[in-house]
Coordinates of C-alpha atoms in Angstrom, one line a residue:
M1 CA 138.8 271.2 -13.3
P2 CA 138.0 270.9 -17.0
L3 CA 136.9 274.0 -18.9
P4 CA 133.3 274.9 -19.3
I5 CA 131.8 272.8 -22.1
Q6 CA 131.4 275.7 -24.4
D7 CA 135.1 276.4 -24.2
Y8 CA 135.8 273.3 -26.3
A9 CA 136.0 272.9 -30.1
L10 CA 135.8 269.8 -32.2
I11 CA 138.3 268.3 -34.7
G12 CA 137.9 264.9 -36.3
D13 CA 138.7 262.6 -39.2
C14 CA 135.3 260.9 -39.8
H15 CA 136.5 257.9 -37.7
T16 CA 136.8 259.6 -34.3
A17 CA 137.0 263.1 -32.9
A18 CA 138.8 265.2 -30.3
L19 CA 137.8 268.1 -28.1
V20 CA 140.3 271.0 -28.0
G21 CA 140.0 273.5 -25.2
R22 CA 140.6 277.3 -25.3
D23 CA 143.6 276.7 -23.2
G24 CA 145.3 274.6 -25.9
S25 CA 144.6 271.2 -24.2
I26 CA 143.1 268.3 -26.0
D27 CA 141.1 266.8 -23.2
W28 CA 139.1 264.0 -25.0
L29 CA 140.1 261.6 -27.7
C30 CA 139.0 258.0 -28.3
L31 CA 141.1 255.9 -30.7
P32 CA 140.8 254.5 -33.2
R33 CA 137.0 255.2 -33.5
F34 CA 134.3 257.2 -31.6
D35 CA 133.3 254.4 -29.2
A36 CA 136.8 253.1 -28.5
G37 CA 138.6 253.7 -25.2
A38 CA 139.8 257.3 -24.6
C39 CA 143.6 258.0 -24.5
F40 CA 142.8 261.5 -23.4
A41 CA 140.1 261.5 -20.7
A42 CA 140.9 264.7 -18.7
L43 CA 137.5 266.0 -19.7
L44 CA 136.0 263.5 -17.2
G45 CA 138.8 263.8 -14.6
S46 CA 142.1 265.6 -14.4
P47 CA 145.2 266.0 -16.6
D48 CA 146.5 262.8 -15.0
H49 CA 143.8 260.9 -16.9
G50 CA 145.3 261.9 -20.2
R51 CA 145.5 265.1 -22.3
W52 CA 147.8 266.9 -24.8
L53 CA 148.5 270.6 -23.9
L54 CA 150.2 272.9 -26.3
A55 CA 150.1 276.6 -25.2
P56 CA 152.3 279.5 -24.0
A57 CA 154.2 278.8 -20.8
A58 CA 153.6 282.4 -19.6
E59 CA 150.3 284.0 -18.7
V60 CA 147.9 284.3 -21.6
R61 CA 146.3 287.7 -21.9
A62 CA 143.7 286.9 -24.6
V63 CA 142.5 284.0 -26.7
R64 CA 140.8 284.0 -30.1
R65 CA 139.5 280.9 -31.9
R66 CA 138.0 280.2 -35.3
Y67 CA 137.6 277.4 -37.8
R68 CA 139.1 278.1 -41.3
D69 CA 136.1 278.8 -43.5
G70 CA 134.4 275.7 -44.7
T71 CA 136.7 273.3 -42.8
L72 CA 137.2 271.6 -39.4
I73 CA 140.7 273.1 -39.1
L74 CA 140.9 274.9 -35.8
E75 CA 143.0 278.0 -35.2
T76 CA 143.6 279.3 -31.7
E77 CA 145.5 282.5 -31.1
F78 CA 147.2 283.3 -27.8
D79 CA 148.4 286.8 -26.8
T80 CA 151.1 287.1 -24.1
D81 CA 153.2 290.0 -22.9
D82 CA 156.0 288.7 -25.1
G83 CA 154.1 288.2 -28.3
A84 CA 151.4 286.1 -30.0
V85 CA 151.2 282.6 -31.4
R86 CA 148.7 280.6 -33.3
V87 CA 148.1 276.8 -32.7
I88 CA 146.6 275.0 -35.7
D89 CA 144.8 271.7 -35.0
C90 CA 143.4 269.2 -37.5
M91 CA 142.9 265.5 -38.2
P92 CA 143.6 264.6 -41.8
L93 CA 140.7 262.8 -43.6
S94 CA 142.5 259.6 -44.3
K95 CA 141.0 256.1 -44.8
E96 CA 144.2 254.3 -44.1
R97 CA 145.6 255.9 -40.9
C98 CA 144.8 258.2 -37.9
D99 CA 146.9 261.3 -37.3
L100 CA 146.5 264.4 -35.2
V101 CA 148.4 267.4 -36.5
R102 CA 149.3 270.4 -34.3
I103 CA 151.3 273.3 -35.7
V104 CA 152.6 276.3 -33.7
E105 CA 153.0 279.5 -35.8
G106 CA 154.6 282.6 -34.4
L107 CA 152.7 285.8 -35.1
R108 CA 154.4 288.5 -33.1
G109 CA 157.4 288.8 -30.7
R110 CA 158.9 285.6 -29.3
V111 CA 156.8 283.4 -27.2
H112 CA 157.9 280.6 -24.8
M113 CA 155.8 277.5 -25.3
R114 CA 155.1 274.4 -23.3
M115 CA 154.0 271.0 -24.5
E116 CA 152.7 268.3 -22.2
L117 CA 151.6 264.9 -23.5
V118 CA 149.9 262.7 -21.0
I119 CA 148.8 259.4 -22.6
R120 CA 146.5 257.2 -20.6
F121 CA 144.8 254.4 -22.5
D122 CA 141.4 252.9 -21.5
Y123 CA 139.8 256.1 -20.2
G124 CA 142.7 257.2 -18.1
A125 CA 143.3 253.8 -16.5
I126 CA 146.5 252.5 -18.2
V127 CA 149.9 254.1 -18.2
P128 CA 151.7 253.0 -21.4
W129 CA 155.2 251.8 -21.8
V130 CA 157.1 254.7 -23.5
R131 CA 160.3 254.3 -25.5
R132 CA 162.2 256.1 -28.4
T133 CA 163.0 254.6 -31.7
D134 CA 164.9 256.6 -34.3
G135 CA 163.8 259.9 -32.8
T136 CA 160.1 258.8 -32.6
L137 CA 158.4 258.6 -29.2
L138 CA 156.4 255.4 -28.9
A139 CA 153.7 254.8 -26.2
T140 CA 152.3 251.2 -26.1
A141 CA 149.8 249.4 -23.9
G142 CA 148.0 246.2 -25.0
P143 CA 146.5 246.7 -28.4
D144 CA 147.3 250.4 -28.8
T145 CA 150.3 252.4 -29.8
L146 CA 150.7 256.2 -30.2
E147 CA 153.7 257.7 -32.0
L148 CA 154.8 261.3 -31.5
H149 CA 156.7 262.9 -34.4
T150 CA 158.3 266.3 -33.9
T151 CA 161.7 268.1 -34.4
V152 CA 161.2 269.8 -31.0
P153 CA 163.3 268.1 -28.2
T154 CA 161.1 266.3 -25.6
H155 CA 161.8 264.6 -22.3
G156 CA 160.0 262.6 -19.6
E157 CA 158.8 264.4 -16.5
Q158 CA 156.6 262.8 -13.8
M159 CA 155.0 260.2 -16.1
K160 CA 154.4 262.6 -19.0
T161 CA 156.3 263.8 -22.1
V162 CA 157.1 267.5 -22.1
A163 CA 158.9 270.1 -24.2
E164 CA 159.9 273.7 -23.7
F165 CA 160.6 275.8 -26.8
E166 CA 160.3 279.3 -28.2
V167 CA 158.7 280.4 -31.4
G168 CA 159.2 283.7 -33.1
A169 CA 157.2 285.6 -35.7
G170 CA 157.1 283.7 -39.0
E171 CA 158.4 280.4 -37.4
R172 CA 156.3 277.2 -37.5
M173 CA 156.9 274.1 -35.4
A174 CA 154.9 270.9 -35.9
F175 CA 153.8 267.9 -33.8
V176 CA 152.1 264.8 -35.2
L177 CA 150.5 262.1 -33.0
S178 CA 149.8 258.9 -34.9
Y179 CA 147.8 255.9 -33.8
R180 CA 148.3 252.3 -34.9
P181 CA 147.4 248.9 -33.5
S182 CA 150.4 247.8 -31.5
H183 CA 150.9 244.6 -33.5
E184 CA 151.2 246.4 -36.7
A185 CA 154.5 247.9 -38.1
Q186 CA 155.2 251.6 -37.9
Q187 CA 154.0 253.7 -40.8
P188 CA 156.1 256.4 -42.3
P189 CA 155.4 259.7 -40.7
I190 CA 153.3 262.2 -42.6
D191 CA 154.5 265.7 -43.6
P192 CA 152.5 268.0 -41.3
E193 CA 152.3 270.9 -43.6
Q194 CA 151.3 268.8 -46.6
A195 CA 148.7 267.1 -44.3
L196 CA 147.3 270.4 -43.3
Q197 CA 146.9 271.6 -46.8
Q198 CA 145.3 268.3 -47.9
T199 CA 142.9 268.5 -45.0
Q200 CA 141.9 272.0 -46.0
D201 CA 141.4 271.0 -49.6
D202 CA 139.3 268.0 -48.6
W203 CA 137.0 270.0 -46.3
L204 CA 136.6 272.8 -48.9
T205 CA 135.7 270.3 -51.6
W206 CA 133.1 268.8 -49.3
S207 CA 131.7 272.2 -48.1
Q208 CA 131.3 273.4 -51.7
R209 CA 128.8 270.7 -52.3
C210 CA 126.3 272.5 -50.0
T211 CA 123.4 273.7 -52.0
Y212 CA 121.7 275.7 -49.2
Q213 CA 121.7 279.4 -50.1
G214 CA 119.1 280.7 -47.7
R215 CA 119.3 282.8 -44.6
W216 CA 121.7 281.8 -41.8
R217 CA 123.9 280.0 -44.3
A218 CA 127.0 280.3 -42.2
A219 CA 125.4 278.6 -39.2
V220 CA 123.8 275.9 -41.5
L221 CA 127.2 275.1 -43.1
R222 CA 129.0 274.9 -39.7
S223 CA 126.3 272.5 -38.5
L224 CA 126.7 270.4 -41.6
I225 CA 130.5 270.2 -41.1
T226 CA 129.8 269.2 -37.5
L227 CA 127.4 266.5 -38.7
K228 CA 130.0 265.2 -41.2
A229 CA 132.6 265.1 -38.5
L230 CA 130.3 262.9 -36.4
T231 CA 130.0 260.4 -39.3
Y232 CA 131.9 257.1 -39.1
Q233 CA 133.1 257.0 -42.7
P234 CA 133.4 253.2 -43.2
T235 CA 129.7 252.6 -42.4
G236 CA 127.9 255.9 -42.8
G237 CA 126.7 255.8 -39.2
I238 CA 126.4 259.1 -37.4
V239 CA 127.0 259.3 -33.6
A240 CA 124.8 261.4 -31.4
A241 CA 127.9 263.0 -29.9
P242 CA 131.6 262.2 -29.6
T243 CA 131.5 262.3 -25.8
S244 CA 130.3 260.3 -22.9
S245 CA 129.0 261.3 -19.5
L246 CA 129.0 265.1 -19.9
P247 CA 126.3 265.8 -17.3
E248 CA 122.8 267.2 -17.9
Q249 CA 122.9 268.6 -14.4
R250 CA 125.9 270.1 -12.5
A251 CA 127.4 267.4 -10.3
G252 CA 124.4 265.2 -11.1
V253 CA 123.8 261.6 -12.2
R254 CA 122.3 262.2 -15.6
N255 CA 125.4 261.2 -17.4
W256 CA 125.1 259.0 -20.5
D257 CA 127.3 257.7 -23.3
Y258 CA 126.2 259.2 -26.6
R259 CA 128.9 257.8 -28.9
Y260 CA 126.3 255.6 -30.7
C261 CA 123.7 256.0 -33.4
W262 CA 120.1 256.5 -32.4
L263 CA 117.3 255.4 -34.8
R264 CA 115.0 258.3 -33.7
D265 CA 117.4 260.8 -35.1
A266 CA 117.3 259.2 -38.5
T267 CA 114.5 261.2 -40.2
F268 CA 115.8 264.5 -38.9
T269 CA 119.3 263.7 -40.1
L270 CA 118.4 262.3 -43.4
N271 CA 116.1 265.3 -44.1
A272 CA 118.9 267.8 -43.2
L273 CA 121.3 266.1 -45.6
L274 CA 118.9 265.9 -48.5
L275 CA 117.8 269.5 -48.0
T276 CA 121.4 270.7 -48.4
G277 CA 122.6 268.6 -51.3
Y278 CA 124.4 265.8 -49.4
T279 CA 122.7 262.9 -51.1
E280 CA 125.8 260.6 -50.8
E281 CA 125.8 261.0 -47.1
A282 CA 122.0 260.5 -46.9
L283 CA 122.3 257.2 -48.8
A284 CA 125.1 256.0 -46.6
W285 CA 123.0 256.8 -43.5
R286 CA 120.1 254.9 -45.1
E287 CA 122.3 251.9 -45.7
W288 CA 123.6 252.0 -42.1
L289 CA 120.0 252.1 -40.9
L290 CA 118.9 249.2 -43.0
R291 CA 121.8 247.0 -41.9
A292 CA 121.1 248.0 -38.3
V293 CA 117.4 247.1 -38.3
A294 CA 117.8 243.9 -40.3
G295 CA 116.6 240.9 -38.4
S296 CA 113.5 240.2 -36.3
P297 CA 111.4 243.3 -35.6
A298 CA 111.1 242.1 -32.0
D299 CA 114.8 242.6 -31.6
L300 CA 114.8 246.2 -32.9
Q301 CA 116.9 248.5 -30.7
I302 CA 116.7 252.3 -30.3
L303 CA 120.5 252.6 -30.7
Y304 CA 123.4 250.7 -32.2
S305 CA 127.2 251.2 -32.5
V306 CA 128.6 252.9 -35.6
T307 CA 129.1 249.4 -37.1
G308 CA 125.7 248.2 -36.1
V309 CA 126.8 246.2 -33.0
R310 CA 123.8 245.6 -30.7
R311 CA 125.5 244.7 -27.4
L312 CA 126.2 248.1 -25.7
D313 CA 126.4 247.0 -22.1
E314 CA 126.5 250.0 -19.7
I315 CA 129.3 250.0 -17.1
E316 CA 130.6 252.6 -14.6
L317 CA 134.2 253.8 -14.6
D318 CA 134.8 254.4 -10.9
W319 CA 138.4 255.7 -11.3
L320 CA 137.1 258.8 -13.1
P321 CA 135.5 261.5 -10.9
G322 CA 133.4 262.8 -13.7
Y323 CA 133.1 266.3 -15.4
G324 CA 132.8 268.7 -12.5
H325 CA 132.3 265.7 -10.2
A326 CA 129.2 264.5 -12.0
A327 CA 129.3 260.8 -11.3
P328 CA 129.1 258.1 -12.2
V329 CA 131.0 258.1 -15.5
R330 CA 129.3 255.6 -17.8
V331 CA 130.3 253.9 -21.0
G332 CA 127.9 251.8 -23.0
N333 CA 124.2 252.6 -22.8
A334 CA 121.6 250.4 -21.1
A335 CA 118.8 252.2 -23.1
A336 CA 119.7 249.9 -25.9
K337 CA 117.7 247.2 -24.0
Q338 CA 114.6 249.4 -23.6
F339 CA 111.4 249.0 -25.6
Q340 CA 110.5 252.3 -27.3
L341 CA 107.5 252.4 -29.6
D342 CA 108.5 255.7 -31.3
V343 CA 111.5 254.2 -33.1
Y344 CA 109.2 252.1 -35.4
G345 CA 107.5 255.3 -36.5
E346 CA 110.9 257.0 -37.0
V347 CA 112.2 254.2 -39.2
M348 CA 109.0 254.1 -41.3
D349 CA 109.1 257.9 -41.6
T350 CA 112.7 257.9 -42.6
L351 CA 112.2 255.3 -45.4
H352 CA 109.1 257.2 -46.5
L353 CA 111.2 260.3 -46.8
V354 CA 113.8 258.4 -48.9
R355 CA 111.0 257.2 -51.2
A356 CA 109.4 260.6 -51.5
A357 CA 112.7 262.3 -52.2
G358 CA 113.3 260.0 -55.2
L359 CA 116.4 258.3 -53.9
P360 CA 117.4 255.0 -55.6
P361 CA 115.2 252.3 -54.1
E362 CA 116.4 249.2 -52.3
P363 CA 114.3 246.1 -53.3
H364 CA 114.2 244.6 -49.8
V365 CA 113.2 247.8 -48.0
W366 CA 109.5 247.3 -48.3
E367 CA 109.8 243.8 -46.9
I368 CA 111.6 245.1 -43.8
Q369 CA 108.9 247.8 -43.4
R370 CA 106.1 245.2 -43.7
A371 CA 107.7 243.1 -41.0
L372 CA 108.0 246.1 -38.7
L373 CA 104.4 246.9 -39.2
D374 CA 103.3 243.3 -38.4
F375 CA 105.2 243.5 -35.1
L376 CA 103.9 247.0 -34.3
D377 CA 100.3 245.9 -35.0
T378 CA 100.4 243.6 -32.0
H379 CA 102.5 245.8 -29.7
W380 CA 101.4 249.4 -30.2
Q381 CA 98.9 249.3 -27.4
G382 CA 101.5 248.4 -24.7
P383 CA 103.5 250.8 -22.5
D384 CA 107.1 251.7 -23.2
E385 CA 110.0 253.7 -21.9
G386 CA 109.3 256.7 -24.2
I387 CA 111.5 259.0 -26.2
W388 CA 113.5 260.2 -23.2
E389 CA 114.5 256.6 -22.3
M390 CA 113.0 256.8 -18.8
R391 CA 114.7 254.7 -16.2
G392 CA 111.3 254.6 -14.3
P393 CA 108.3 252.2 -15.1
Q394 CA 106.9 251.9 -18.6
R395 CA 103.9 254.1 -19.3
Q396 CA 101.5 254.9 -22.1
F397 CA 103.4 257.8 -23.4
T398 CA 101.5 260.1 -25.8
H399 CA 104.4 260.8 -28.1
S400 CA 105.1 257.0 -28.5
K401 CA 101.5 256.5 -29.6
V402 CA 101.7 259.4 -32.1
M403 CA 104.8 257.8 -33.6
A404 CA 103.0 254.5 -33.8
W405 CA 100.3 256.3 -35.7
L406 CA 103.0 257.7 -37.9
A407 CA 104.3 254.3 -38.8
F408 CA 100.9 253.2 -40.2
D409 CA 100.3 256.6 -41.8
R410 CA 103.5 256.3 -43.8
A411 CA 102.6 252.7 -44.8
V412 CA 99.2 253.9 -46.1
K413 CA 101.0 256.6 -48.1
A414 CA 103.4 254.0 -49.5
V415 CA 100.4 252.2 -51.0
E416 CA 98.5 255.2 -52.1
R417 CA 101.3 257.3 -53.6
F418 CA 103.9 254.7 -54.6
G419 CA 101.8 251.7 -55.5
L420 CA 103.4 249.3 -53.0
D421 CA 101.5 246.2 -52.0
G422 CA 100.0 245.7 -48.6
P423 CA 96.7 245.4 -46.5
V424 CA 96.1 249.2 -46.8
N425 CA 92.5 249.0 -45.4
T426 CA 93.7 247.2 -42.3
W427 CA 96.5 249.8 -41.9
R428 CA 94.0 252.6 -42.3
V429 CA 91.8 251.1 -39.5
T430 CA 94.8 250.8 -37.2
R431 CA 96.0 254.3 -38.0
D432 CA 92.5 255.7 -37.3
T433 CA 92.2 253.7 -34.1
I434 CA 95.5 255.0 -32.7
H435 CA 94.6 258.5 -33.6
A436 CA 91.2 258.3 -31.9
Q437 CA 92.8 256.8 -28.8
V438 CA 95.5 259.5 -28.5
C439 CA 92.9 262.3 -28.9
E440 CA 90.8 260.7 -26.2
L441 CA 93.3 259.5 -23.7
G442 CA 96.3 261.7 -24.4
F443 CA 94.5 265.1 -24.4
D444 CA 93.4 267.1 -21.4
A445 CA 90.3 269.1 -22.4
R446 CA 90.4 271.2 -19.3
R447 CA 93.9 272.5 -20.1
N448 CA 93.4 272.3 -23.9
S449 CA 96.6 270.4 -24.2
F450 CA 98.0 267.0 -24.9
V451 CA 99.9 265.5 -21.9
Q452 CA 103.0 263.4 -21.3
Y453 CA 101.2 260.1 -21.0
Y454 CA 97.6 258.9 -20.7
G455 CA 96.1 260.4 -17.6
A456 CA 99.1 262.5 -16.7
A457 CA 99.0 266.0 -15.2
D458 CA 102.3 267.0 -16.8
L459 CA 103.4 268.1 -20.3
D460 CA 106.3 266.9 -22.5
A461 CA 108.1 268.8 -25.2
S462 CA 108.0 265.8 -27.5
L463 CA 104.3 266.8 -28.0
L464 CA 105.6 269.5 -30.3
M465 CA 106.0 266.6 -32.8
I466 CA 102.2 266.4 -33.2
P467 CA 101.9 269.1 -36.0
L468 CA 105.5 268.4 -37.3
V469 CA 104.7 264.8 -38.3
G470 CA 101.1 265.6 -39.6
F471 CA 99.2 264.0 -36.7
L472 CA 97.0 267.1 -36.5
P473 CA 97.0 270.2 -38.8
P474 CA 98.6 273.3 -37.3
D475 CA 95.3 275.2 -37.3
D476 CA 93.7 272.6 -35.0
A477 CA 92.9 274.3 -31.6
R478 CA 94.4 271.4 -29.8
V479 CA 97.8 272.0 -31.5
R480 CA 97.8 275.7 -30.6
G481 CA 96.7 274.9 -27.1
T482 CA 99.5 272.4 -26.6
V483 CA 102.1 274.8 -28.0
E484 CA 100.9 277.6 -25.7
A485 CA 100.8 275.2 -22.7
I486 CA 104.4 274.2 -23.3
Q487 CA 105.4 277.8 -23.5
R488 CA 103.7 278.5 -20.2
E489 CA 104.9 275.4 -18.3
L490 CA 108.1 274.1 -19.8
M491 CA 110.0 277.2 -20.7
V492 CA 112.8 278.7 -18.6
D493 CA 114.3 282.0 -19.8
G494 CA 112.9 281.4 -23.3
L495 CA 114.2 277.9 -23.6
V496 CA 112.3 274.6 -23.5
M497 CA 112.7 271.9 -20.9
R498 CA 111.9 268.3 -22.0
Y499 CA 109.5 267.6 -19.1
A500 CA 109.1 268.3 -15.4
T501 CA 111.8 266.2 -13.8
A502 CA 110.5 267.0 -10.4
S503 CA 107.5 264.7 -11.2
G504 CA 109.6 261.7 -10.6
V505 CA 108.5 260.1 -13.8
D506 CA 112.1 259.0 -14.7
R507 CA 113.1 257.9 -11.2
L508 CA 116.1 260.1 -11.2
P509 CA 116.9 263.1 -9.0
P510 CA 115.2 266.2 -10.4
G511 CA 116.9 268.9 -12.4
E512 CA 118.5 269.4 -15.8
G513 CA 119.1 272.1 -18.4
A514 CA 116.9 273.2 -21.3
F515 CA 117.0 270.7 -24.1
L516 CA 118.1 272.6 -27.2
P517 CA 116.5 270.4 -29.9
C518 CA 113.1 270.8 -28.2
T519 CA 113.5 274.6 -28.4
F520 CA 114.2 274.3 -32.2
W521 CA 111.0 272.2 -32.4
L522 CA 109.1 275.0 -30.6
A523 CA 110.4 277.5 -33.2
D524 CA 109.1 275.1 -35.9
S525 CA 105.7 274.8 -34.3
L526 CA 105.4 278.6 -33.9
A527 CA 106.1 279.0 -37.6
L528 CA 103.4 276.4 -38.4
I529 CA 100.8 278.2 -36.4
D530 CA 101.6 281.4 -38.3
R531 CA 103.6 283.1 -35.5
R532 CA 106.6 283.5 -37.7
D533 CA 108.0 286.6 -36.0
E534 CA 108.2 284.7 -32.7
A535 CA 109.7 281.7 -34.4
E536 CA 112.5 283.7 -36.0
A537 CA 113.2 285.6 -32.7
L538 CA 113.5 282.2 -30.9
F539 CA 115.7 280.8 -33.7
E540 CA 118.0 283.9 -33.4
R541 CA 118.1 283.3 -29.6
L542 CA 119.3 279.8 -30.2
L543 CA 121.9 280.9 -32.7
A544 CA 123.2 283.3 -30.0
L545 CA 123.9 280.3 -27.7
C546 CA 126.5 278.8 -30.1
N547 CA 129.9 279.0 -28.7
D548 CA 132.7 281.1 -30.4
V549 CA 133.2 278.4 -33.1
G550 CA 129.6 277.8 -33.8
L551 CA 129.0 274.6 -31.8
L552 CA 126.0 273.6 -29.6
S553 CA 125.6 271.0 -26.9
E554 CA 122.6 268.9 -25.9
E555 CA 121.3 271.2 -23.1
F556 CA 121.8 274.8 -21.8
D557 CA 121.6 276.1 -18.2
P558 CA 119.7 279.4 -18.4
R559 CA 120.8 280.3 -14.9
S560 CA 124.6 280.0 -15.3
G561 CA 124.8 280.5 -19.1
D562 CA 126.7 277.3 -19.5
M563 CA 126.2 274.4 -21.9
L564 CA 125.3 271.0 -20.4
G565 CA 125.2 267.5 -21.8
N566 CA 127.2 265.8 -24.5
F567 CA 128.9 268.0 -26.9
P568 CA 128.6 268.8 -29.7
L569 CA 125.2 267.1 -30.2
A570 CA 124.3 266.0 -33.7
L571 CA 120.5 266.3 -33.1
T572 CA 120.9 269.9 -32.0
H573 CA 122.8 270.8 -35.2
V574 CA 120.4 268.8 -37.3
A575 CA 117.5 270.7 -35.7
L576 CA 119.2 274.0 -36.5
I577 CA 119.5 273.0 -40.2
N578 CA 115.9 271.9 -40.4
T579 CA 114.5 275.0 -38.7
A580 CA 116.6 277.4 -40.8
W581 CA 115.1 275.7 -43.9
L582 CA 111.6 275.9 -42.6
L583 CA 111.9 279.6 -41.7
S584 CA 113.2 280.2 -45.2
L585 CA 110.1 278.7 -46.9
P586 CA 107.0 280.7 -48.0
Q587 CA 104.1 280.3 -45.7
R588 CA 102.0 278.8 -48.5
Q589 CA 104.5 276.1 -49.1
I590 CA 104.5 275.2 -45.4
E591 CA 100.7 275.0 -45.4
K592 CA 100.6 272.8 -48.5
S593 CA 103.0 270.3 -46.9
C594 CA 100.9 270.2 -43.8
E595 CA 97.7 269.7 -45.9
Q596 CA 99.4 266.6 -47.4
G597 CA 100.3 265.3 -44.0
E598 CA 104.1 265.6 -44.6
R599 CA 106.7 267.1 -42.4
P600 CA 106.6 270.8 -43.2
A601 CA 110.1 271.2 -44.5
A602 CA 110.6 267.7 -45.9
A603 CA 113.0 267.1 -48.7
V604 CA 110.5 266.0 -51.3
P605 CA 110.3 266.8 -55.0
P606 CA 109.1 270.3 -56.0
A607 CA 106.0 268.7 -57.6
V608 CA 104.8 267.8 -54.1
Q609 CA 105.9 271.0 -52.4
S610 CA 105.0 273.5 -55.1
P611 CA 102.8 276.4 -54.0

């Protein structure tokens, strides 16, 4: 069985990422980029599906882990009866090559170590051909080659490469695993100690650009580093998570591939980057977004690959039993073919934020926005699959309509505030029509709450977006009623569920964990309705859910105390950053933003957000 999700840590090189367990095993790694086939897939199966173990051979008495401050360099310390060792793991931030460095450092006594390297390309399906050349171990299958460089003697054993060695106090032994396309020539091996130092220098240089100096700075910086690690450097795209098919329910079927870029995350992500001083990354994310959405608005997808590829066909890998027997294991994502109204609002809101924040303009952006609005004008009244990518029938989801309203609201602001050209009177009429419809058909007066879709009896945590995007002011009784209804009906042990899965609205078996981004949204909403003490208490509760190295997943199981879903999730860490910023603002500044119809913690110039 793989470890609990919270027992993993992340290392990466801004092209791909690996999950390292508390037991010293790397159980997930896709090469050469996030959405490529995994060469280590034990996370979704067994060690025979690929892993790289480096740990004491004897019983481990205690384990301690940490990231070096301001970096993505992981240090894991193991205590045994014979002594203690530290395993240092990192992936150098190179644009030319892909290497994974592991260094064993003796701390106390003399510890017997074991290394097991099980390479299985294509998600555990392919055993490579292994040979040695000039002391280097080469593993090749089809287009892929991995090279193991080490001075430690290794040998083959039952279709894996193993090593037994001892390390004493003050000694260091290194292993470097390098990837290359199999048709390319070998590259010279890197010096592991120099690579470690350069990796540390690169991360520290990046971290020192962080301008956030408010409360909870350590958690914010760790979330920013995680967000950077989930960025595909060549294009600026940011994946939702580096994993696929980590289940939202134990042994369940809610297992999806998150190694792609979602448009609906764009505003949250851009805002978090701008708030903390990472303008370069924000611009790269904008450029990825503009390339992805280019073309006919009718062809707009909710998610794309890191390069902007649209065809993300979903298939099932039947040779993998799944994490904790949660099957099927899926790669690709069929949600790319769904129609979801809310993404038009998210794209419009993201580009409005770029404009309001004063970033350098792109001359063709407004043309793209006008085309999106023309399409939305004739499609906003139809049903869709909604924010949660329902696998059931399309419905008139309230959140989707709110985001359609947002698209036209941001268009009106573009004309009024920035002097752009467009049929603003028509857009105002459409905006007001959508608003009136949502308030009439999406609101249940008897419960004093908005509902999941028109005529529904159930709630949805996405309704927390209503005050956060400016659809209604926080002091509106309907906003307060909706927040209180969500607290009553969608909270389990103080955490927010997305919706009532038992209703059958998604045509999937009921049951899943609490969705962590939604709980951050609740903290935001509580702050907006002047319940700041409750908001801060909830935020602190969420921070306490971080694992020992500061990472958060998609969902959390309040009953078992385990993380669920893909890990770590970019949207969760983005929500953490935005909530920390919001809770650091004076109440009057929050109120002024809401009066202007802006997101309450939007990264806009001081002239707009001044008290």
